[in-house]
Amino acid sequence: MQGLQAEPSSPSPSVTHRGKQVERLGRGLVALPTPQGVFLSWRLLGSDAPDVLFNLYRGATRLNAEPLALTNFVDAKGSADSVYSLRAVLAGQEEAAQASQSAEWLATGTQPFKTVPLRKPADGVTPDGKAYTYAMNDGSAADLDGDGNYELIVKWQPSNAKDNSQAGYTGPTYLDAYKLDGTRLWRLDLGPNIRAGAHYTSFLAYDFDGDGKAEVMLKTADGSIDGQGKVIGDAKADYRNAAGYVLAGPEYLTVFNGLTGAAMASTDYLPARGEVAAWGDAYGNRVDRFLAGVAYLDGSRPSAVFSRGYYTRAVLVAWDWRDGRLSRRWTFDSDIEGGEVRGQGAHWFSVADVDGDGRDDIVYGAATIGSDGKMLYSTGLCHGDALHVGHLDPARAGQQIFMVHETPRCYGEHGLEMHDAATGKILWSMPGQGTDVGRGVCMDIDPKYPGEECWGSVGGLMSAGGVLISEQHPKKFNFALWWDGDLLRESLDGVNIDKWNPASFSFERVLSGADFGAASNNGTKATPVLSADLLGDWREEVVWANADSTALLVFSTTAPTVHRLRTLMHDPQYRVQVAAQNAGYNQPPHPSFHLGVGMASPKFQAINWP
């Protein structure tokens, strides 16, 4: 498409400055070529009045006879030269023409994706003489410049990245920030004293101080270099031991300016590693298990939560970035209080308001920590690799948590289970068959059963209400996204999007990213760089890298839908779960309301923006 324009929307007069602070987004208008013409979709914002409608223009020609209630449209006469614009209609009055926003999408030819060129770091050599290269890994999205459009923040991982259990040197990890037109805003070099791997380098990109522009927060060390070339700490320090681990030297938490990459503040990373063996082993596996997430702990403004440890001791620290100052809100330490949290952590933590008090809580695997930093409960079923948090069962009030577990002597008969998010009460479970249940997923794939269906790498397929649908389970369980026109969710596994066919008990291919050169990340975890509702209407986009990591490929659906929903990124729970999509073994984001077949009209949370 030659160009897109979207008029900025004024907040509804009913919107107040109560509720949770979110990004002020534009309409996210996208245009994609299809055999039927040009497919267009755009955001319904969290601030929009319930009766807002839209007029869509190609050039000066209005395409709709009557204002549109839906947020997608097919222009049968559109072409690669078409220029589109969108205006909201309130109480029969079209918004006045205003200065246009920058185009969020610029598609050319017949390719169904946006290409964002990348600048790959140079190859390197470790101190023991082994060469390594770089590949694109996990990412995040945030509005770094305050223009209402998302930028992508992505991690470059060296080919010698290690699991914590593996010895060996690694190359440094880099973070880049890109606009969707391929402009690189900055690069962070985490340096030799931050080991590369899935459990070492969680980062958060979010507008923590409410100035309309996102910051980036993550763990740094001596020798880390900010986006302006300034070194943090001692530039000459190298704390790597002969096995490649970093078990000495200072550790920092740093806040970076999202627009420039400049380090704005650093403090000691908490908790300090202390005695390495006290975390469960002496060689450095358990001491360096890090996670991070965003949570509205006061019910209004976002805080950053960084953690250490989950196999044994678990420590979570909440931080606020306000008025140019980084301050600690609270610390939870299982060695001091809440000893029942010891050993209950997962490879990713999720965030949700589990008790309905308006403030977010931290679902740290089999235990949940309240918004005040105190333990709410522990199921006692111990560590696991995957968990899902959302309103999974619409027949129940509140939210539910589905989790799979690793240790048979701990989980007993509950290898896969759903529990009440507020109380920890087990609602139903399936045996783990004496194994480490390594995968698990919940998504609405079968319209016959209310709510989301859940399964794992062991056992059968269960409905959210605890009905055993089949003794067998679907063979894909890595990730999920909303893609086509109905309210069911599709499987996202590797570079494939597949739809479940209950009649044949099988997945059927919808899109193969391999046809366009896409590649997935993280081995058998097979995840994309990012998947979230980044553009267009409420359906989710998927961002893959290409096979040689020279570009990002941003895919958006071209399937029309009759369902009108607000952008999921204005549901604060969904938004904070997206923010943690680069951490550990991340799982698909879930909104605070049930989204699926037969869903009720969602009760949207109160929000405000800078």
Coordinates of C-alpha atoms in Angstrom, one line a residue:
M1 CA 0.0 0.0 0.0
Q2 CA 1.3 3.4 -0.8
G3 CA 0.2 5.0 2.5
L4 CA -2.1 5.0 5.5
Q5 CA -3.4 7.8 7.6
A6 CA -5.5 7.6 10.8
E7 CA -7.0 10.5 12.6
P8 CA -6.2 10.5 16.3
S9 CA -9.3 9.8 18.4
S10 CA -10.3 12.0 21.3
P11 CA -11.1 10.2 24.5
S12 CA -14.7 9.7 25.3
P13 CA -16.2 12.4 27.6
S14 CA -17.1 9.6 30.0
V15 CA -13.4 8.6 30.5
T16 CA -12.0 9.8 33.9
H17 CA -8.6 9.6 35.4
R18 CA -9.5 6.6 37.5
G19 CA -8.3 3.1 36.8
K20 CA -5.1 1.8 35.4
Q21 CA -2.7 3.8 33.3
V22 CA -2.3 2.5 29.8
E23 CA -0.7 3.7 26.5
R24 CA -2.5 6.4 24.5
L25 CA -2.6 4.4 21.2
G26 CA -3.6 5.5 17.7
R27 CA -6.1 3.6 15.6
G28 CA -3.4 1.2 14.3
L29 CA -5.0 1.2 10.8
V30 CA -3.5 -1.6 8.7
A31 CA -4.1 -2.4 5.0
L32 CA -3.1 -5.8 3.5
P33 CA -3.5 -7.2 -0.1
T34 CA -5.8 -10.2 -0.5
P35 CA -7.4 -11.8 -3.6
Q36 CA -10.7 -10.1 -2.6
G37 CA -9.1 -6.6 -2.5
V38 CA -7.5 -4.6 0.3
F39 CA -8.3 -5.8 3.8
L40 CA -8.3 -3.0 6.4
S41 CA -8.7 -3.1 10.2
W42 CA -8.2 -0.7 13.0
R43 CA -8.4 -0.4 16.8
L44 CA -11.5 0.2 18.9
L45 CA -9.8 1.9 21.9
G46 CA -10.4 1.3 25.5
S47 CA -11.5 5.0 25.8
D48 CA -14.0 4.9 23.0
A49 CA -17.7 5.6 23.7
P50 CA -19.8 2.4 23.3
D51 CA -21.6 3.8 20.3
V52 CA -18.6 5.1 18.4
L53 CA -18.7 4.3 14.6
F54 CA -16.3 4.9 11.8
N55 CA -16.0 6.3 8.3
L56 CA -13.3 4.9 6.1
Y57 CA -11.8 6.8 3.1
R58 CA -9.8 5.9 0.1
G59 CA -8.3 9.2 -0.9
A60 CA -11.3 11.6 -0.7
T61 CA -13.9 8.8 -1.4
R62 CA -15.8 7.5 1.6
L63 CA -16.0 3.7 1.2
N64 CA -19.0 3.0 3.5
A65 CA -22.6 4.1 2.8
E66 CA -23.4 4.1 6.5
P67 CA -20.9 4.5 9.4
L68 CA -19.2 1.2 10.3
A69 CA -19.7 -0.5 13.6
L70 CA -17.2 -3.2 12.8
T71 CA -13.5 -2.5 12.8
N72 CA -12.5 -4.3 9.6
F73 CA -13.5 -3.8 6.0
V74 CA -12.6 -5.2 2.6
D75 CA -12.1 -2.6 -0.2
A76 CA -12.8 -4.6 -3.4
K77 CA -11.5 -1.8 -5.6
G78 CA -8.3 -1.1 -3.5
S79 CA -4.9 -1.4 -5.0
A80 CA -1.2 -0.9 -4.1
D81 CA -1.6 2.8 -4.9
S82 CA -4.5 3.4 -2.5
V83 CA -4.2 5.8 0.4
Y84 CA -6.6 5.2 3.3
S85 CA -7.8 7.3 6.2
L86 CA -10.2 6.7 9.1
R87 CA -12.4 9.0 11.1
A88 CA -14.6 8.2 14.2
V89 CA -18.3 9.1 14.2
L90 CA -19.8 10.1 17.5
A91 CA -23.5 10.9 17.9
G92 CA -23.8 11.2 14.1
Q93 CA -21.0 13.7 13.8
E94 CA -17.7 12.8 12.1
E95 CA -14.6 13.9 13.8
A96 CA -13.0 16.9 12.1
A97 CA -9.9 16.3 10.0
Q98 CA -6.8 16.6 12.1
A99 CA -3.1 16.2 11.5
S100 CA -2.5 12.7 10.4
Q101 CA -0.6 10.1 12.4
S102 CA 2.4 8.3 10.9
A103 CA 1.4 5.2 9.0
E104 CA 1.7 2.1 11.2
W105 CA 1.7 -0.3 8.2
L106 CA 3.1 -0.1 4.7
A107 CA 2.6 -3.2 2.7
T108 CA 3.8 -3.6 -0.8
G109 CA 3.1 -6.2 -3.5
T110 CA 1.3 -9.4 -2.4
Q111 CA 3.3 -10.2 0.7
P112 CA 1.0 -10.7 3.7
F113 CA 3.5 -9.3 6.2
K114 CA 5.5 -6.2 7.1
T115 CA 9.3 -6.5 6.8
V116 CA 11.4 -4.7 9.4
P117 CA 15.1 -4.8 8.5
L118 CA 17.5 -5.6 11.3
R119 CA 21.2 -4.8 12.0
K120 CA 22.8 -8.0 13.2
P121 CA 25.7 -7.7 15.7
A122 CA 29.1 -8.9 14.5
D123 CA 30.3 -12.4 15.2
G124 CA 32.7 -12.9 18.2
V125 CA 35.1 -15.3 19.8
T126 CA 35.0 -16.4 23.4
P127 CA 38.1 -16.3 25.7
D128 CA 38.7 -20.0 25.0
G129 CA 38.9 -19.3 21.3
K130 CA 35.4 -20.5 20.2
A131 CA 33.5 -18.5 17.6
Y132 CA 29.9 -17.5 17.9
T133 CA 27.3 -15.8 15.8
Y134 CA 24.0 -14.0 16.6
A135 CA 20.3 -14.7 16.0
M136 CA 17.2 -12.8 16.8
N137 CA 15.4 -14.0 20.0
D138 CA 12.6 -12.8 22.2
G139 CA 11.0 -9.3 22.0
S140 CA 8.6 -6.8 23.4
A141 CA 6.6 -3.9 22.2
A142 CA 6.1 -0.4 23.7
D143 CA 5.5 3.2 22.6
L144 CA 9.0 4.6 23.1
D145 CA 8.5 8.0 21.5
G146 CA 4.9 8.8 22.5
D147 CA 3.4 8.9 19.0
G148 CA 0.7 6.3 19.7
N149 CA 2.5 3.6 17.6
Y150 CA 4.4 0.6 19.0
E151 CA 8.1 0.1 18.6
L152 CA 9.7 -3.3 18.9
I153 CA 12.4 -4.0 21.5
V154 CA 14.3 -7.2 20.6
K155 CA 17.0 -9.4 22.0
W156 CA 20.0 -10.6 20.1
Q157 CA 21.2 -13.9 21.5
P158 CA 24.6 -15.5 20.7
S159 CA 24.8 -19.0 19.3
N160 CA 26.6 -20.1 22.5
A161 CA 23.8 -19.0 24.9
K162 CA 23.4 -21.4 27.7
D163 CA 20.9 -22.9 30.0
N164 CA 21.9 -22.2 33.6
S165 CA 22.7 -25.9 34.0
Q166 CA 25.3 -25.8 31.2
A167 CA 28.9 -24.6 31.6
G168 CA 30.7 -22.6 29.0
Y169 CA 31.4 -19.0 27.9
T170 CA 28.7 -17.0 26.1
G171 CA 28.9 -13.9 24.0
P172 CA 27.2 -10.8 25.2
T173 CA 23.5 -10.2 24.8
Y174 CA 22.3 -7.1 22.9
L175 CA 19.0 -5.3 23.0
D176 CA 17.8 -3.2 20.0
A177 CA 14.9 -0.9 19.6
Y178 CA 13.3 -0.5 16.1
K179 CA 10.5 1.5 14.7
L180 CA 8.3 -0.5 12.3
D181 CA 9.9 1.3 9.3
G182 CA 13.2 -0.3 10.3
T183 CA 14.8 2.7 12.0
R184 CA 17.0 1.5 14.8
L185 CA 16.7 3.8 17.8
W186 CA 19.5 2.3 20.0
R187 CA 21.4 -0.8 21.0
L188 CA 22.3 -1.9 24.5
D189 CA 25.3 -4.2 25.1
L190 CA 24.9 -6.1 28.3
G191 CA 28.6 -6.9 28.3
P192 CA 30.7 -9.9 29.5
N193 CA 29.2 -10.0 33.0
I194 CA 25.6 -10.8 32.0
R195 CA 25.6 -14.4 30.8
A196 CA 23.4 -15.1 27.8
G197 CA 20.4 -17.5 28.0
A198 CA 16.7 -17.6 28.5
H199 CA 16.9 -17.3 32.3
Y200 CA 19.4 -14.4 32.6
T201 CA 18.1 -11.5 30.6
S202 CA 14.4 -10.7 31.2
F203 CA 13.6 -7.1 30.3
L204 CA 10.6 -4.8 30.7
A205 CA 9.5 -2.1 28.3
Y206 CA 6.7 0.0 29.7
D207 CA 5.7 3.5 30.6
F208 CA 6.4 3.3 34.3
D209 CA 6.4 7.0 35.1
G210 CA 3.4 8.1 33.1
D211 CA 5.1 10.6 30.8
G212 CA 3.7 9.0 27.7
K213 CA 6.9 7.3 26.6
A214 CA 8.0 3.9 27.7
E215 CA 11.2 3.1 29.6
V216 CA 13.2 -0.1 29.5
M217 CA 14.4 -1.8 32.7
L218 CA 16.6 -4.8 33.1
K219 CA 19.5 -6.4 35.1
T220 CA 23.0 -5.0 34.1
A221 CA 26.5 -5.4 35.4
D222 CA 30.0 -3.8 35.2
G223 CA 30.8 -3.4 31.5
S224 CA 27.2 -3.0 30.2
I225 CA 26.9 -0.2 27.7
D226 CA 23.9 2.0 27.2
G227 CA 22.4 3.2 24.0
Q228 CA 24.6 6.3 24.0
G229 CA 27.8 4.4 24.4
K230 CA 28.2 5.1 28.1
V231 CA 29.6 2.2 30.2
I232 CA 27.9 1.2 33.4
G233 CA 30.3 0.5 36.3
D234 CA 33.8 -0.8 35.6
A235 CA 34.5 -1.1 31.9
K236 CA 37.5 -3.5 32.4
A237 CA 35.9 -5.9 34.9
D238 CA 35.4 -9.5 33.8
Y239 CA 34.0 -11.8 36.5
R240 CA 33.5 -14.9 34.3
N241 CA 35.0 -18.0 35.9
A242 CA 36.7 -20.9 34.1
A243 CA 33.3 -22.6 33.6
G244 CA 31.9 -19.4 32.0
Y245 CA 29.6 -18.6 34.9
V246 CA 29.4 -15.1 36.5
L247 CA 29.2 -15.7 40.2
A248 CA 31.0 -12.6 41.5
G249 CA 31.0 -8.9 41.0
P250 CA 28.2 -6.3 41.4
E251 CA 24.8 -6.6 39.9
Y252 CA 22.6 -3.7 39.0
L253 CA 19.1 -2.9 38.0
T254 CA 19.1 -0.1 35.4
V255 CA 16.4 2.1 33.9
F256 CA 17.0 3.2 30.3
N257 CA 15.3 6.0 28.4
G258 CA 13.2 4.3 25.8
L259 CA 13.7 6.8 23.1
T260 CA 17.5 7.2 23.4
G261 CA 18.7 4.1 25.3
A262 CA 20.5 6.3 27.8
A263 CA 20.9 4.9 31.3
M264 CA 18.9 7.1 33.6
A265 CA 19.4 5.4 36.9
S266 CA 21.0 2.2 38.4
T267 CA 20.8 0.6 41.7
D268 CA 21.9 -2.7 43.3
Y269 CA 20.0 -5.7 41.9
L270 CA 18.0 -7.3 44.7
P271 CA 18.3 -9.8 46.1
A272 CA 22.1 -10.0 45.9
R273 CA 23.4 -13.5 45.0
G274 CA 25.0 -13.9 48.5
E275 CA 26.4 -17.4 49.0
V276 CA 25.8 -19.2 45.7
A277 CA 25.4 -22.7 47.3
A278 CA 22.6 -21.3 49.5
W279 CA 20.3 -21.3 46.4
G280 CA 20.6 -25.1 46.0
D281 CA 23.9 -25.8 44.2
A282 CA 27.4 -24.5 44.2
Y283 CA 28.1 -24.2 40.5
G284 CA 25.6 -21.5 39.5
N285 CA 22.5 -23.1 38.2
R286 CA 19.8 -22.1 40.7
V287 CA 21.2 -18.8 41.9
D288 CA 20.8 -17.1 38.5
R289 CA 17.2 -17.9 37.6
F290 CA 15.7 -14.5 36.9
L291 CA 12.2 -13.4 35.9
A292 CA 10.5 -10.0 35.4
G293 CA 7.0 -8.6 34.9
V294 CA 4.9 -5.5 35.2
A295 CA 2.1 -5.2 37.7
Y296 CA -0.4 -2.5 38.8
L297 CA 0.3 -3.1 42.5
D298 CA -1.5 0.1 43.6
G299 CA -4.4 -0.4 41.2
S300 CA -3.4 2.6 39.1
R301 CA 0.3 2.9 38.1
P302 CA 2.6 0.2 36.8
S303 CA 5.4 -1.2 38.9
A304 CA 8.3 -3.4 37.8
V305 CA 8.8 -6.8 39.5
F306 CA 12.1 -8.6 39.3
S307 CA 12.8 -11.9 40.9
R308 CA 15.5 -14.4 41.6
G309 CA 15.2 -18.2 42.2
Y310 CA 12.3 -20.6 42.0
Y311 CA 13.6 -24.1 42.5
T312 CA 14.4 -23.4 46.2
R313 CA 14.4 -19.9 47.7
A314 CA 12.3 -17.3 45.8
V315 CA 12.7 -13.5 46.1
L316 CA 10.6 -10.9 44.4
V317 CA 11.3 -7.2 44.5
A318 CA 8.8 -4.5 43.3
W319 CA 10.2 -1.2 42.0
D320 CA 8.6 2.1 41.1
W321 CA 10.1 4.6 38.6
R322 CA 8.5 7.9 39.4
D323 CA 9.8 11.5 38.8
G324 CA 13.2 10.4 37.8
R325 CA 13.7 8.2 40.9
L326 CA 13.9 4.5 41.2
S327 CA 12.5 3.3 44.6
R328 CA 11.7 -0.1 46.1
R329 CA 8.1 -0.8 46.9
W330 CA 8.4 -4.1 48.7
T331 CA 10.5 -7.3 48.9
F332 CA 9.1 -10.8 49.3
D333 CA 11.6 -13.4 50.4
S334 CA 10.6 -17.0 51.0
D335 CA 13.4 -17.3 53.5
I336 CA 11.9 -14.6 55.7
E337 CA 8.2 -15.0 55.3
G338 CA 6.0 -17.3 53.2
G339 CA 8.2 -20.3 53.4
E340 CA 5.5 -22.3 51.6
V341 CA 6.5 -20.4 48.4
R342 CA 9.9 -22.2 48.5
G343 CA 10.3 -24.4 45.5
Q344 CA 6.9 -23.3 44.0
G345 CA 8.2 -21.0 41.2
A346 CA 7.7 -21.6 37.5
H347 CA 9.9 -20.8 34.5
W348 CA 7.7 -17.7 34.0
F349 CA 5.5 -15.7 36.3
S350 CA 2.1 -14.2 35.3
V351 CA 0.3 -11.2 36.6
A352 CA -3.5 -10.8 37.3
D353 CA -5.8 -9.3 39.8
V354 CA -6.7 -12.7 41.3
D355 CA -8.9 -11.5 44.2
G356 CA -10.8 -8.7 42.4
D357 CA -9.6 -5.8 44.6
G358 CA -8.4 -3.8 41.6
R359 CA -4.7 -4.4 42.4
D360 CA -2.5 -6.9 40.5
D361 CA -1.0 -10.0 42.1
I362 CA 1.9 -12.1 41.1
V363 CA 1.2 -15.7 40.1
Y364 CA 4.7 -17.1 40.8
G365 CA 3.9 -20.6 39.6
A366 CA 2.3 -22.8 42.3
A367 CA 2.2 -19.9 44.7
T368 CA 0.7 -16.4 44.4
I369 CA 2.1 -13.3 46.0
G370 CA -0.4 -10.5 46.7
S371 CA -0.2 -6.9 45.6
D372 CA 1.2 -6.0 49.0
G373 CA 4.2 -8.4 48.7
K374 CA 2.7 -11.0 51.1
M375 CA 1.9 -14.6 50.2
L376 CA -1.7 -15.2 49.3
Y377 CA -1.4 -19.0 49.1
S378 CA 0.6 -21.9 47.9
T379 CA -0.8 -25.1 46.3
G380 CA 2.3 -26.9 47.4
L381 CA 2.5 -28.8 44.0
C382 CA 5.9 -27.3 43.3
H383 CA 7.8 -26.1 40.2
G384 CA 6.5 -26.4 36.7
D385 CA 7.3 -25.2 33.2
A386 CA 4.0 -23.7 32.1
L387 CA 1.0 -21.8 33.6
H388 CA -1.9 -19.9 32.2
V389 CA -3.9 -17.2 34.1
G390 CA -7.2 -15.7 33.0
H391 CA -11.0 -16.1 33.1
L392 CA -10.6 -19.6 31.7
D393 CA -14.0 -20.9 32.9
P394 CA -16.9 -18.5 32.2
A395 CA -19.2 -20.6 34.5
R396 CA -17.1 -19.6 37.5
A397 CA -16.7 -16.2 39.0
G398 CA -13.2 -14.6 39.0
Q399 CA -10.1 -16.1 37.3
Q400 CA -8.5 -19.5 37.2
I401 CA -4.9 -20.8 36.8
F402 CA -3.9 -23.8 34.8
M403 CA -0.5 -25.2 35.6
V404 CA 1.6 -28.3 34.8
H405 CA 4.1 -29.6 37.3
E406 CA 7.5 -31.3 37.2
T407 CA 8.1 -33.4 40.3
P408 CA 5.9 -36.5 40.9
R409 CA 6.8 -36.8 44.6
C410 CA 5.5 -33.2 45.0
Y411 CA 2.5 -33.0 42.7
G412 CA 1.1 -36.4 43.6
E413 CA -2.1 -37.0 41.5
H414 CA -2.1 -33.4 40.3
G415 CA 0.4 -33.3 37.4
L416 CA -1.9 -31.0 35.4
E417 CA -4.4 -29.0 37.3
M418 CA -6.7 -25.9 37.4
H419 CA -7.1 -24.0 40.6
D420 CA -9.0 -20.9 41.7
A421 CA -6.8 -17.9 41.2
A422 CA -8.0 -16.2 44.4
T423 CA -7.8 -19.1 46.9
G424 CA -5.6 -21.8 45.3
K425 CA -8.3 -24.4 45.6
I426 CA -7.8 -27.2 43.1
L427 CA -10.8 -27.3 40.8
W428 CA -9.8 -30.3 38.8
S429 CA -6.7 -32.2 37.9
M430 CA -5.2 -35.0 35.7
P431 CA -2.4 -37.4 36.7
G432 CA 1.1 -36.6 35.6
Q433 CA 1.8 -40.3 35.0
G434 CA 5.0 -40.1 37.1
T435 CA 6.7 -37.8 34.6
D436 CA 7.9 -34.2 34.3
V437 CA 4.9 -32.6 32.5
G438 CA 6.9 -30.2 30.3
R439 CA 4.2 -28.5 28.3
G440 CA 0.7 -27.2 28.9
V441 CA -1.8 -24.8 27.3
C442 CA -5.3 -23.5 27.7
M443 CA -7.3 -22.0 24.8
D444 CA -10.9 -22.2 23.5
I445 CA -10.7 -24.6 20.6
D446 CA -14.0 -26.5 20.8
P447 CA -17.3 -24.5 20.7
K448 CA -19.2 -27.5 22.2
Y449 CA -17.6 -26.9 25.7
P450 CA -17.9 -23.5 27.5
G451 CA -14.6 -21.8 28.2
E452 CA -11.1 -22.8 27.3
E453 CA -9.9 -26.3 26.7
C454 CA -6.7 -27.3 28.5
W455 CA -4.1 -30.0 27.9
G456 CA -0.5 -30.8 28.2
S457 CA 2.2 -33.2 27.0
V458 CA 0.8 -35.9 29.3
G459 CA -2.9 -37.0 29.7
G460 CA -6.1 -36.0 27.9
L461 CA -8.0 -33.0 26.8
M462 CA -10.0 -31.3 29.5
S463 CA -12.7 -28.6 29.4
A464 CA -12.4 -25.6 31.6
G465 CA -15.3 -27.0 33.7
G466 CA -13.4 -30.3 34.3
V467 CA -15.1 -32.5 31.7
L468 CA -12.7 -35.0 30.1
I469 CA -13.3 -34.5 26.4
S470 CA -10.8 -37.1 25.3
E471 CA -8.2 -39.5 26.8
Q472 CA -5.9 -38.2 24.1
H473 CA -4.5 -34.7 23.9
P474 CA -3.8 -32.4 20.8
K475 CA -0.2 -32.7 19.7
K476 CA 0.5 -28.9 19.7
F477 CA 0.9 -27.1 23.0
N478 CA 3.5 -24.4 22.6
F479 CA 1.6 -21.1 22.0
A480 CA -1.8 -19.6 21.0
L481 CA -3.3 -16.6 19.3
W482 CA -6.6 -15.2 18.0
W483 CA -6.2 -15.1 14.2
D484 CA -9.3 -15.9 12.2
G485 CA -12.8 -14.4 12.3
D486 CA -14.4 -16.4 15.1
L487 CA -13.8 -16.3 18.8
L488 CA -11.9 -19.6 19.0
R489 CA -8.2 -19.3 19.5
E490 CA -5.7 -20.9 17.1
S491 CA -2.5 -22.8 17.8
L492 CA 0.8 -21.0 17.2
D493 CA 3.6 -23.6 17.2
G494 CA 6.9 -23.0 15.5
V495 CA 6.2 -21.0 12.4
N496 CA 2.7 -22.4 11.9
I497 CA -0.8 -21.2 12.7
D498 CA -3.3 -24.1 12.9
K499 CA -7.0 -24.4 13.7
W500 CA -8.5 -27.2 15.7
N501 CA -11.1 -29.5 14.1
P502 CA -13.0 -31.2 16.9
A503 CA -14.6 -33.7 14.4
S504 CA -11.3 -35.1 13.2
F505 CA -9.5 -34.4 16.5
S506 CA -6.6 -32.7 14.6
F507 CA -5.1 -29.3 13.8
E508 CA -5.5 -27.9 10.3
R509 CA -3.0 -25.5 8.7
V510 CA -4.1 -21.9 8.4
L511 CA -0.7 -20.2 7.7
S512 CA 2.8 -21.5 7.3
G513 CA 5.5 -19.0 8.1
A514 CA 8.0 -21.2 6.4
D515 CA 6.5 -20.3 3.1
F516 CA 7.8 -16.8 3.7
G517 CA 11.1 -17.6 5.2
A518 CA 10.1 -17.3 8.9
A519 CA 11.9 -19.0 11.7
S520 CA 11.0 -19.7 15.4
N521 CA 13.1 -19.2 18.6
N522 CA 14.2 -21.2 21.6
G523 CA 14.5 -24.7 20.2
T524 CA 11.6 -27.0 21.0
K525 CA 9.8 -24.1 22.8
A526 CA 9.4 -22.9 19.2
T527 CA 8.0 -19.4 20.0
P528 CA 8.0 -16.3 17.9
V529 CA 9.9 -13.1 18.7
L530 CA 6.5 -11.7 19.9
S531 CA 2.8 -12.3 19.6
A532 CA 0.3 -9.7 20.7
D533 CA -2.5 -7.4 19.5
L534 CA 0.0 -4.9 18.1
L535 CA -2.0 -3.4 15.2
G536 CA -5.5 -3.4 13.6
D537 CA -8.5 -4.9 15.4
W538 CA -8.5 -7.2 18.4
R539 CA -6.9 -10.2 16.6
E540 CA -3.3 -10.8 17.4
E541 CA -0.2 -10.3 15.3
V542 CA 2.8 -12.6 15.2
V543 CA 6.4 -11.4 14.8
W544 CA 8.9 -13.9 13.5
A545 CA 12.5 -13.3 12.4
N546 CA 13.5 -14.6 9.0
A547 CA 15.9 -17.6 8.8
D548 CA 19.1 -15.5 8.8
S549 CA 17.9 -12.9 11.3
T550 CA 18.3 -10.0 8.8
A551 CA 14.6 -8.9 9.2
L552 CA 11.5 -9.2 11.4
L553 CA 8.4 -10.4 9.6
V554 CA 5.2 -8.9 11.2
F555 CA 2.1 -10.9 10.2
S556 CA -1.5 -9.7 10.7
T557 CA -4.7 -11.5 9.8
T558 CA -6.7 -10.8 6.7
A559 CA -9.8 -12.7 7.8
P560 CA -12.9 -10.6 8.2
T561 CA -14.7 -10.8 11.5
V562 CA -18.2 -9.9 12.7
H563 CA -17.0 -9.5 16.3
R564 CA -16.4 -6.0 17.6
L565 CA -14.0 -5.9 20.6
R566 CA -11.7 -3.2 22.0
T567 CA -8.0 -3.6 21.5
L568 CA -6.7 -6.2 23.9
M569 CA -3.7 -4.0 24.7
H570 CA -6.1 -1.7 26.6
D571 CA -7.0 -4.5 28.9
P572 CA -4.3 -4.0 31.5
Q573 CA -4.0 -7.7 32.4
Y574 CA -3.4 -8.7 28.8
R575 CA -1.0 -5.8 28.4
V576 CA 1.2 -6.7 31.4
Q577 CA 1.3 -10.4 30.3
V578 CA 2.5 -9.2 26.9
A579 CA 5.2 -7.1 28.6
A580 CA 6.7 -10.3 30.1
Q581 CA 6.7 -12.2 26.8
N582 CA 10.5 -12.2 26.7
A583 CA 11.0 -13.8 30.1
G584 CA 11.8 -17.4 30.7
Y585 CA 9.4 -19.9 29.2
N586 CA 6.7 -17.4 28.4
Q587 CA 3.1 -18.4 27.9
P588 CA 0.3 -16.8 25.8
P589 CA -1.3 -13.7 27.2
H590 CA -4.9 -13.8 28.6
P591 CA -7.2 -10.9 29.1
S592 CA -9.1 -10.3 32.4
F593 CA -12.4 -11.4 30.8
H594 CA -13.3 -14.6 29.1
L595 CA -12.7 -14.3 25.3
G596 CA -14.3 -17.2 23.5
V597 CA -17.4 -18.7 21.9
G598 CA -20.6 -17.6 23.8
M599 CA -18.7 -14.9 25.7
A600 CA -20.6 -12.3 27.5
S601 CA -20.0 -8.6 26.7
P602 CA -16.7 -8.0 28.4
K603 CA -16.6 -5.8 31.5
F604 CA -13.8 -3.5 30.5
Q605 CA -11.5 -2.2 33.3
A606 CA -11.3 1.5 34.0
I607 CA -8.2 3.0 32.4
N608 CA -6.5 6.3 31.9
W609 CA -3.5 7.5 30.0
P610 CA -1.0 10.4 30.1

